[in-house]
Amino acid sequence: MVCLQSCHYDFVSQRQPFNPTITIFHQLGGDSCLAQSKMELEDSFYPKAQYIETATGNRVSRGSVLCGSQNIVLSGKVIVLSGVIIRGDLANVRVGRHCVISSKAVIRPPFKKFSKGVAFFPLHIGDQVFIGEGSIVNAAVVGSYVYIGKNCVIGRRCVLKDCCMIADNTVLPPETVVPPFAIYSGSPARHTGDLPEATQDLMTDYTKSCYHHFIRVKDMPPQAREGTTKLIDI
Amino acid sequence: MSSTKQLDPAVCNVKVTSGAVVCFEADYYGDITIGARTVIHPKARIIAEAGPIIIGESNLIEEQAQIINRLPEGTEAGDQLPVMVIGNNNVFEVDSYCQASKVGDNNVLEAKSHVGPGVELTRGCVVGSLCSLVCPQVVQENTVIYGDELHHRTQSEKPAPQGLQLDFLTKILPNYHYLIKPKKKVAA
């Protein structure tokens, strides 16, 4: 049984926005279809001056570093928090819709040695992917509806299939293939659990509501308030 | 004003040997010497607070890697500045942290590894991802440290050199980043 809980995230004090705690209870009966989620995430504010909003709705922090931005494709409604490094200079990076890339993550295309030299391969990230803080994604392909926890190291040329989950602080050795609906944790990562069949809907709801609750304000309010008075700048 | 950016000489003094590819967008502080064929990615941090750092040849220092020469808290600076010497063919992967007093040749510090002060890496050592070495020690040659429980094992040969990757990076990084140029020798 998977419980998707949302913790209070306080963007004003730069403390871990979008940090849900996913607690996994292994039920002895093996019934994995029940999933509960708290219905509403709290609002998170971002100052207008710090973020660039593109035509397709991507919200990219000015504190992030996008090298080779001509090779980076953000498909729409992607949130890129501050401190993220996306290395588009090494190879093309394509990120799907409604992704959330939390602060200090590093998205880096993997390289492959050939007999004739070395090449960096393009990195494709699917839709509705959540990448936790400080994670290093060196994978070849990340599927859709994937949850990557905080502080993970995804090794070179890993393949993460759709609807999988990588727990916090895991290290995926190079060239690991993570099957769908699997939970991997530990160092080196091992298959430690399964996700419910509703994961696709859960991740879709989660990333979409992250995007909706990421609200632009002109000036940061002195204290984040619970959604009663939101300063929305148009 | 010329469009090329310059490092602030009050903050750092970076001597780049020709052939090295040193991105401007990294954090430098203090006295740093960088050998030939070394590649330093943007957003690396090389902080030579307590004394100079000398980096050898053919090293690969990736983004968010931190190489810090700092006195441990509580000690006072003696007469001699501690010099941190890093050998050749080392790889400092993303978000690795190195405060080792001396790093030999052919070592690999994998992503998010942490090497504390007092540790000395000899040759061919591999410190795995998320592993941290904190107690002062000398790590024997060809040791691999890995896993949650920090297992040690010895491998039979040193890690493969990254020459091909360095060549590739030397070709493409200048297309996307400003580099720190080696200083031309002033003709007498």
CSV table of C-alpha atoms in Angstrom, one decimal:
chain,number,residue,atom,x,y,z
A,1,MET,CA,0.0,0.0,0.0
A,2,VAL,CA,1.4,3.3,-0.9
A,3,CYS,CA,0.6,6.5,0.9
A,4,LEU,CA,1.3,9.7,-0.9
A,5,GLN,CA,1.5,12.4,1.7
A,6,SER,CA,2.4,16.0,1.0
A,7,CYS,CA,4.5,17.8,3.5
A,8,HIS,CA,4.3,21.4,4.0
A,9,TYR,CA,6.7,23.0,1.7
A,10,ASP,CA,7.8,26.5,2.4
A,11,PHE,CA,9.3,28.1,-0.6
A,12,VAL,CA,9.8,31.4,1.1
A,13,SER,CA,12.5,30.0,3.3
A,14,GLN,CA,13.9,28.0,0.5
A,15,ARG,CA,13.2,24.8,2.3
A,16,GLN,CA,12.4,21.8,0.2
A,17,PRO,CA,9.4,22.7,-1.9
A,18,PHE,CA,7.5,19.8,-3.3
A,19,ASN,CA,8.7,17.3,-0.8
A,20,PRO,CA,6.2,14.7,-0.3
A,21,THR,CA,6.9,11.8,1.9
A,22,ILE,CA,6.1,8.6,0.2
A,23,THR,CA,5.8,6.0,2.8
A,24,ILE,CA,5.5,2.5,1.7
A,25,PHE,CA,3.9,-0.1,3.8
A,26,HIS,CA,4.3,-3.6,2.7
A,27,GLN,CA,1.1,-5.4,3.3
A,28,LEU,CA,1.4,-9.0,4.1
A,29,GLY,CA,-1.4,-9.9,1.9
A,30,GLY,CA,0.3,-8.5,-1.1
A,31,ASP,CA,-2.6,-6.3,-2.0
A,32,SER,CA,-1.1,-3.4,-3.7
A,33,CYS,CA,-4.0,-1.6,-5.2
A,34,LEU,CA,-5.0,0.7,-2.5
A,35,ALA,CA,-3.5,4.2,-2.6
A,36,GLN,CA,-4.6,7.2,-0.7
A,37,SER,CA,-3.5,10.7,-1.2
A,38,LYS,CA,-4.2,13.9,0.5
A,39,MET,CA,-6.2,15.8,-2.0
A,40,GLU,CA,-4.7,19.2,-2.0
A,41,LEU,CA,-1.1,20.3,-2.0
A,42,GLU,CA,-0.3,23.6,-0.4
A,43,ASP,CA,0.5,26.6,-2.4
A,44,SER,CA,4.1,27.5,-3.1
A,45,PHE,CA,5.0,30.9,-4.2
A,46,TYR,CA,7.7,32.0,-6.5
A,47,PRO,CA,8.8,35.6,-7.1
A,48,LYS,CA,8.3,36.8,-10.6
A,49,ALA,CA,11.7,38.2,-10.9
A,50,GLN,CA,13.4,35.0,-10.2
A,51,TYR,CA,11.7,32.8,-12.7
A,52,ILE,CA,11.3,32.8,-16.5
A,53,GLU,CA,8.0,31.7,-17.8
A,54,THR,CA,8.0,30.5,-21.4
A,55,ALA,CA,5.2,30.4,-23.9
A,56,THR,CA,4.6,26.8,-23.2
A,57,GLY,CA,4.3,27.3,-19.5
A,58,ASN,CA,7.7,26.2,-18.4
A,59,ARG,CA,8.9,27.9,-15.2
A,60,VAL,CA,12.6,28.0,-15.1
A,61,SER,CA,14.5,29.6,-12.2
A,62,ARG,CA,17.1,32.1,-13.0
A,63,GLY,CA,19.3,30.4,-10.4
A,64,SER,CA,19.5,27.3,-12.5
A,65,VAL,CA,22.2,26.6,-15.0
A,66,LEU,CA,21.1,25.4,-18.4
A,67,CYS,CA,24.2,24.8,-20.5
A,68,GLY,CA,23.7,24.6,-24.2
A,69,SER,CA,20.1,25.8,-23.9
A,70,GLN,CA,19.6,25.3,-27.6
A,71,ASN,CA,19.8,21.6,-27.1
A,72,ILE,CA,17.4,21.5,-24.2
A,73,VAL,CA,13.7,20.9,-25.0
A,74,LEU,CA,11.2,21.4,-22.1
A,75,SER,CA,8.0,20.2,-23.5
A,76,GLY,CA,5.6,22.4,-21.5
A,77,LYS,CA,4.6,23.1,-17.9
A,78,VAL,CA,7.9,22.0,-16.5
A,79,ILE,CA,9.1,23.5,-13.3
A,80,VAL,CA,12.9,23.9,-12.9
A,81,LEU,CA,13.9,25.1,-9.5
A,82,SER,CA,17.0,27.0,-8.6
A,83,GLY,CA,20.4,25.4,-8.5
A,84,VAL,CA,19.5,22.8,-11.2
A,85,ILE,CA,22.2,22.1,-13.8
A,86,ILE,CA,21.1,20.8,-17.1
A,87,ARG,CA,24.0,19.9,-19.4
A,88,GLY,CA,22.6,20.5,-22.8
A,89,ASP,CA,26.1,21.2,-24.1
A,90,LEU,CA,27.0,17.6,-24.0
A,91,ALA,CA,24.1,16.2,-25.9
A,92,ASN,CA,20.4,16.9,-26.4
A,93,VAL,CA,18.1,16.8,-23.4
A,94,ARG,CA,14.4,16.4,-23.9
A,95,VAL,CA,12.1,16.7,-20.8
A,96,GLY,CA,8.5,15.8,-21.1
A,97,ARG,CA,5.4,17.7,-19.9
A,98,HIS,CA,4.6,18.5,-16.3
A,99,CYS,CA,7.9,17.5,-15.0
A,100,VAL,CA,9.2,18.9,-11.7
A,101,ILE,CA,13.0,19.2,-11.3
A,102,SER,CA,13.8,20.1,-7.7
A,103,SER,CA,16.6,22.2,-6.6
A,104,LYS,CA,20.3,21.3,-7.1
A,105,ALA,CA,19.5,18.3,-9.3
A,106,VAL,CA,21.9,17.6,-12.2
A,107,ILE,CA,20.6,16.3,-15.5
A,108,ARG,CA,23.5,15.1,-17.5
A,109,PRO,CA,23.5,13.0,-20.7
A,110,PRO,CA,25.5,9.8,-20.4
A,111,PHE,CA,28.4,9.0,-22.5
A,112,LYS,CA,29.3,5.8,-24.3
A,113,LYS,CA,32.7,4.6,-25.4
A,114,PHE,CA,32.9,3.4,-28.9
A,115,SER,CA,35.9,1.8,-30.6
A,116,LYS,CA,36.4,5.0,-32.4
A,117,GLY,CA,35.9,7.4,-29.5
A,118,VAL,CA,33.3,8.6,-27.1
A,119,ALA,CA,30.0,10.2,-27.6
A,120,PHE,CA,27.4,11.7,-25.3
A,121,PHE,CA,24.0,10.3,-26.0
A,122,PRO,CA,20.7,12.3,-25.8
A,123,LEU,CA,18.7,12.0,-22.7
A,124,HIS,CA,15.0,11.7,-22.8
A,125,ILE,CA,12.8,12.2,-19.8
A,126,GLY,CA,9.2,11.3,-20.1
A,127,ASP,CA,6.1,13.2,-19.0
A,128,GLN,CA,5.0,13.7,-15.4
A,129,VAL,CA,8.4,12.9,-13.9
A,130,PHE,CA,9.3,14.2,-10.4
A,131,ILE,CA,13.0,14.5,-9.8
A,132,GLY,CA,13.9,15.1,-6.1
A,133,GLU,CA,16.5,17.5,-4.7
A,134,GLY,CA,20.1,17.0,-5.3
A,135,SER,CA,19.7,13.9,-7.5
A,136,ILE,CA,22.1,13.2,-10.3
A,137,VAL,CA,20.4,11.8,-13.4
A,138,ASN,CA,22.9,10.3,-15.8
A,139,ALA,CA,20.4,7.9,-17.3
A,140,ALA,CA,19.9,7.2,-21.0
A,141,VAL,CA,16.1,7.1,-20.8
A,142,VAL,CA,13.7,8.0,-18.1
A,143,GLY,CA,10.2,6.9,-18.7
A,144,SER,CA,7.0,8.7,-17.8
A,145,TYR,CA,5.3,8.9,-14.4
A,146,VAL,CA,8.6,8.2,-12.6
A,147,TYR,CA,9.4,9.4,-9.1
A,148,ILE,CA,13.0,10.0,-8.4
A,149,GLY,CA,13.8,10.7,-4.7
A,150,LYS,CA,16.2,13.1,-3.1
A,151,ASN,CA,20.0,12.7,-3.4
A,152,CYS,CA,19.9,9.8,-5.8
A,153,VAL,CA,22.6,8.9,-8.2
A,154,ILE,CA,21.2,7.4,-11.3
A,155,GLY,CA,24.2,5.7,-13.0
A,156,ARG,CA,25.4,6.0,-16.6
A,157,ARG,CA,23.1,4.8,-19.3
A,158,CYS,CA,20.4,3.4,-16.9
A,159,VAL,CA,17.0,2.9,-18.3
A,160,LEU,CA,14.1,3.8,-16.1
A,161,LYS,CA,10.9,2.4,-17.4
A,162,ASP,CA,7.5,4.1,-16.9
A,163,CYS,CA,5.9,4.2,-13.5
A,164,CYS,CA,8.9,3.3,-11.4
A,165,MET,CA,10.2,4.9,-8.3
A,166,ILE,CA,13.6,5.4,-7.0
A,167,ALA,CA,13.7,6.0,-3.3
A,168,ASP,CA,15.8,8.7,-1.6
A,169,ASN,CA,19.6,8.2,-1.4
A,170,THR,CA,19.8,5.3,-3.8
A,171,VAL,CA,22.6,4.6,-6.1
A,172,LEU,CA,21.8,2.9,-9.3
A,173,PRO,CA,24.8,1.3,-10.8
A,174,PRO,CA,25.5,2.1,-14.5
A,175,GLU,CA,23.3,0.4,-17.1
A,176,THR,CA,20.7,-0.8,-14.7
A,177,VAL,CA,17.2,-1.3,-16.2
A,178,VAL,CA,14.5,-0.5,-13.7
A,179,PRO,CA,11.2,-2.3,-14.7
A,180,PRO,CA,7.8,-0.6,-14.5
A,181,PHE,CA,6.1,-0.4,-11.1
A,182,ALA,CA,9.3,-1.2,-9.3
A,183,ILE,CA,10.7,0.6,-6.3
A,184,TYR,CA,14.4,0.6,-6.0
A,185,SER,CA,16.4,1.7,-3.0
A,186,GLY,CA,19.8,1.2,-1.4
A,187,SER,CA,23.3,1.3,-2.6
A,188,PRO,CA,23.7,-0.6,-4.9
A,189,ALA,CA,20.0,-0.4,-5.7
A,190,ARG,CA,17.9,-3.4,-5.3
A,191,HIS,CA,14.3,-4.0,-6.1
A,192,THR,CA,12.6,-3.5,-2.8
A,193,GLY,CA,9.0,-3.1,-3.5
A,194,ASP,CA,6.2,-2.6,-6.0
A,195,LEU,CA,4.0,0.4,-6.8
A,196,PRO,CA,0.3,0.1,-7.2
A,197,GLU,CA,-1.4,0.0,-10.6
A,198,ALA,CA,-2.7,3.5,-10.0
A,199,THR,CA,0.8,5.0,-10.1
A,200,GLN,CA,0.2,6.6,-13.5
A,201,ASP,CA,-2.8,8.5,-12.2
A,202,LEU,CA,-1.1,9.3,-8.9
A,203,MET,CA,1.9,10.8,-10.6
A,204,THR,CA,-0.2,12.7,-13.1
A,205,ASP,CA,-2.3,14.2,-10.3
A,206,TYR,CA,0.8,15.0,-8.3
A,207,THR,CA,2.8,16.7,-11.0
A,208,LYS,CA,-0.2,18.6,-12.3
A,209,SER,CA,-1.1,19.9,-8.9
A,210,CYS,CA,2.5,20.8,-8.2
A,211,TYR,CA,2.3,23.0,-11.3
A,212,HIS,CA,-1.0,24.5,-10.4
A,213,HIS,CA,0.1,25.3,-6.9
A,214,PHE,CA,3.3,26.9,-8.0
A,215,ILE,CA,2.1,30.5,-8.0
A,216,ARG,CA,3.8,33.5,-9.2
A,217,VAL,CA,3.8,36.5,-6.9
A,218,LYS,CA,5.3,40.0,-7.4
A,219,ASP,CA,7.0,40.0,-4.0
A,220,MET,CA,7.3,37.2,-1.7
A,221,PRO,CA,4.9,37.4,1.2
A,222,PRO,CA,6.6,37.7,4.6
A,223,GLN,CA,5.3,34.3,5.5
A,224,ALA,CA,3.7,31.8,3.2
A,225,ARG,CA,0.0,31.7,4.1
A,226,GLU,CA,-2.3,28.8,3.5
A,227,GLY,CA,-3.8,29.9,0.2
A,228,THR,CA,-6.2,32.5,1.5
A,229,THR,CA,-4.6,35.6,0.2
A,230,LYS,CA,-2.4,34.9,-2.8
A,231,LEU,CA,-0.8,37.7,-4.7
A,232,ILE,CA,-1.1,36.9,-8.3
A,233,ASP,CA,0.6,39.1,-10.8
A,234,ILE,CA,-0.7,39.2,-14.2
B,1,MET,CA,34.8,47.1,-22.1
B,2,SER,CA,35.8,43.9,-23.7
B,3,SER,CA,33.3,41.1,-23.7
B,4,THR,CA,35.5,38.5,-22.3
B,5,LYS,CA,35.0,38.1,-18.5
B,6,GLN,CA,37.9,38.1,-16.2
B,7,LEU,CA,38.5,36.4,-12.9
B,8,ASP,CA,38.9,38.7,-10.0
B,9,PRO,CA,42.6,38.6,-9.0
B,10,ALA,CA,41.8,39.6,-5.5
B,11,VAL,CA,39.9,36.4,-5.0
B,12,CYS,CA,41.8,33.8,-6.8
B,13,ASN,CA,44.9,33.2,-8.9
B,14,VAL,CA,44.4,30.4,-11.4
B,15,LYS,CA,47.4,29.3,-13.4
B,16,VAL,CA,46.2,27.4,-16.4
B,17,THR,CA,48.7,25.3,-18.4
B,18,SER,CA,48.1,25.4,-22.1
B,19,GLY,CA,46.0,22.4,-23.2
B,20,ALA,CA,43.7,22.5,-20.2
B,21,VAL,CA,40.1,23.3,-20.6
B,22,VAL,CA,39.0,25.3,-17.6
B,23,CYS,CA,35.5,26.7,-17.7
B,24,PHE,CA,35.1,30.2,-16.4
B,25,GLU,CA,31.8,29.5,-14.7
B,26,ALA,CA,33.3,27.5,-11.9
B,27,ASP,CA,34.1,28.8,-8.4
B,28,TYR,CA,37.7,29.5,-7.8
B,29,TYR,CA,39.3,30.8,-4.7
B,30,GLY,CA,42.9,31.1,-3.8
B,31,ASP,CA,46.0,29.9,-5.5
B,32,ILE,CA,45.3,27.2,-8.1
B,33,THR,CA,47.6,25.6,-10.6
B,34,ILE,CA,46.0,23.4,-13.3
B,35,GLY,CA,48.0,21.0,-15.4
B,36,ALA,CA,47.7,20.2,-19.1
B,37,ARG,CA,44.8,18.3,-20.6
B,38,THR,CA,42.7,18.8,-17.4
B,39,VAL,CA,39.1,19.5,-18.0
B,40,ILE,CA,37.1,21.5,-15.4
B,41,HIS,CA,33.4,21.6,-16.0
B,42,PRO,CA,31.3,24.7,-15.2
B,43,LYS,CA,30.0,24.9,-11.7
B,44,ALA,CA,32.9,23.0,-10.1
B,45,ARG,CA,34.2,24.5,-7.0
B,46,ILE,CA,37.9,24.7,-6.2
B,47,ILE,CA,38.6,26.5,-3.0
B,48,ALA,CA,42.2,27.0,-2.0
B,49,GLU,CA,41.5,28.7,1.3
B,50,ALA,CA,44.3,27.5,3.5
B,51,GLY,CA,47.0,27.0,0.9
B,52,PRO,CA,47.5,26.4,-2.8
B,53,ILE,CA,46.1,23.6,-4.8
B,54,ILE,CA,48.1,22.0,-7.5
B,55,ILE,CA,46.1,19.9,-9.9
B,56,GLY,CA,48.0,17.6,-12.2
B,57,GLU,CA,47.4,16.5,-15.8
B,58,SER,CA,44.5,14.8,-17.5
B,59,ASN,CA,42.1,15.2,-14.6
B,60,LEU,CA,38.4,15.5,-15.0
B,61,ILE,CA,36.5,17.6,-12.6
B,62,GLU,CA,32.8,17.6,-13.2
B,63,GLU,CA,30.2,20.1,-12.1
B,64,GLN,CA,29.3,20.5,-8.4
B,65,ALA,CA,32.6,18.7,-7.5
B,66,GLN,CA,34.3,20.4,-4.6
B,67,ILE,CA,38.0,20.4,-4.0
B,68,ILE,CA,38.7,22.3,-0.9
B,69,ASN,CA,41.9,23.0,0.9
B,70,ARG,CA,40.8,24.3,4.2
B,71,LEU,CA,42.3,24.0,7.7
B,72,PRO,CA,40.2,21.8,10.0
B,73,GLU,CA,38.3,23.9,12.5
B,74,GLY,CA,40.2,24.7,15.6
B,75,THR,CA,43.7,24.4,14.2
B,76,GLU,CA,45.7,27.4,13.6
B,77,ALA,CA,47.8,28.1,10.6
B,78,GLY,CA,51.3,27.2,11.1
B,79,ASP,CA,54.3,28.7,9.3
B,80,GLN,CA,53.8,26.5,6.3
B,81,LEU,CA,50.7,26.7,4.1
B,82,PRO,CA,49.3,23.2,3.5
B,83,VAL,CA,49.6,22.5,-0.2
B,84,MET,CA,47.0,20.1,-1.7
B,85,VAL,CA,48.6,18.1,-4.5
B,86,ILE,CA,46.4,16.2,-6.9
B,87,GLY,CA,48.0,13.9,-9.3
B,88,ASN,CA,47.2,12.9,-12.9
B,89,ASN,CA,44.3,11.1,-14.5
B,90,ASN,CA,41.9,11.5,-11.6
B,91,VAL,CA,38.2,11.8,-12.0
B,92,PHE,CA,36.1,13.9,-9.7
B,93,GLU,CA,32.5,13.1,-10.6
B,94,VAL,CA,29.4,15.3,-10.0
B,95,ASP,CA,28.9,16.5,-6.5
B,96,SER,CA,32.0,14.7,-5.1
B,97,TYR,CA,33.7,16.4,-2.1
B,98,CYS,CA,37.5,16.2,-1.7
B,99,GLN,CA,39.4,17.6,1.2
B,100,ALA,CA,42.2,15.0,1.1
B,101,SER,CA,45.6,16.3,1.8
B,102,LYS,CA,47.1,14.4,-1.1
B,103,VAL,CA,45.5,12.7,-4.1
B,104,GLY,CA,47.7,10.4,-6.2
B,105,ASP,CA,47.1,9.3,-9.7
B,106,ASN,CA,44.3,7.4,-11.4
B,107,ASN,CA,41.8,7.8,-8.6
B,108,VAL,CA,38.1,8.0,-9.2
B,109,LEU,CA,35.8,9.8,-6.8
B,110,GLU,CA,32.3,8.9,-7.9
B,111,ALA,CA,29.2,11.0,-7.7
B,112,LYS,CA,28.4,12.3,-4.2
B,113,SER,CA,31.4,10.7,-2.6
B,114,HIS,CA,33.0,12.5,0.3
B,115,VAL,CA,36.6,12.4,1.3
B,116,GLY,CA,37.4,14.3,4.4
B,117,PRO,CA,40.5,16.0,5.7
B,118,GLY,CA,43.5,13.8,6.6
B,119,VAL,CA,42.7,11.1,4.1
B,120,GLU,CA,45.3,10.4,1.6
B,121,LEU,CA,44.4,8.7,-1.7
B,122,THR,CA,47.3,6.8,-3.3
B,123,ARG,CA,46.8,5.4,-6.7
B,124,GLY,CA,44.0,3.7,-8.4
B,125,CYS,CA,41.5,4.1,-5.6
B,126,VAL,CA,37.8,4.3,-6.4
B,127,VAL,CA,35.6,5.9,-3.8
B,128,GLY,CA,32.0,4.8,-4.7
B,129,SER,CA,28.9,6.9,-4.9
B,130,LEU,CA,27.5,8.3,-1.6
B,131,CYS,CA,30.5,6.8,0.2
B,132,SER,CA,32.3,9.0,2.7
B,133,LEU,CA,35.8,8.6,4.1
B,134,VAL,CA,36.1,10.8,7.2
B,135,CYS,CA,38.8,9.3,9.5
B,136,PRO,CA,42.3,10.3,8.6
B,137,GLN,CA,43.8,7.3,6.8
B,138,VAL,CA,46.0,6.4,3.9
B,139,VAL,CA,44.0,4.4,1.3
B,140,GLN,CA,46.0,1.7,-0.2
B,141,GLU,CA,46.5,1.4,-3.9
B,142,ASN,CA,43.8,0.0,-6.1
B,143,THR,CA,41.2,-0.1,-3.3
B,144,VAL,CA,37.5,0.2,-4.1
B,145,ILE,CA,35.1,1.5,-1.5
B,146,TYR,CA,31.5,0.9,-2.3
B,147,GLY,CA,28.0,0.2,-1.0
B,148,ASP,CA,25.9,1.3,1.9
B,149,GLU,CA,28.2,-0.4,4.4
B,150,LEU,CA,31.4,0.9,2.8
B,151,HIS,CA,32.9,-2.4,1.8
B,152,HIS,CA,36.5,-2.4,0.8
B,153,ARG,CA,37.9,-4.6,-1.9
B,154,THR,CA,41.1,-4.5,-3.9
B,155,GLN,CA,41.0,-4.6,-7.6
B,156,SER,CA,43.7,-6.0,-9.8
B,157,GLU,CA,44.4,-2.9,-11.9
B,158,LYS,CA,43.8,0.8,-11.8
B,159,PRO,CA,40.6,2.3,-13.3
B,160,ALA,CA,40.5,2.9,-17.0
B,161,PRO,CA,41.9,6.3,-18.0
B,162,GLN,CA,39.4,8.8,-19.4
B,163,GLY,CA,41.5,10.0,-22.3
B,164,LEU,CA,38.8,9.6,-24.9
B,165,GLN,CA,36.3,11.5,-22.8
B,166,LEU,CA,38.8,14.3,-22.2
B,167,ASP,CA,39.5,14.6,-25.9
B,168,PHE,CA,35.8,14.9,-26.6
B,169,LEU,CA,35.2,17.5,-23.9
B,170,THR,CA,38.2,19.5,-25.0
B,171,LYS,CA,36.6,19.8,-28.4
B,172,ILE,CA,33.0,20.6,-27.4
B,173,LEU,CA,33.3,22.5,-24.2
B,174,PRO,CA,34.9,25.6,-25.8
B,175,ASN,CA,31.8,25.8,-28.0
B,176,TYR,CA,29.5,26.4,-25.2
B,177,HIS,CA,31.5,28.0,-22.4
B,178,TYR,CA,33.9,30.8,-21.7
B,179,LEU,CA,37.3,29.4,-20.8
B,180,ILE,CA,40.1,30.7,-18.7
B,181,LYS,CA,42.9,31.2,-21.0
B,182,PRO,CA,46.5,30.3,-20.1
B,183,LYS,CA,48.5,33.4,-19.4
B,184,LYS,CA,51.0,34.1,-22.1
B,185,LYS,CA,54.5,34.4,-21.0
B,186,VAL,CA,55.7,37.9,-21.1
B,187,ALA,CA,58.7,38.3,-23.4
B,188,ALA,CA,61.6,39.8,-21.5
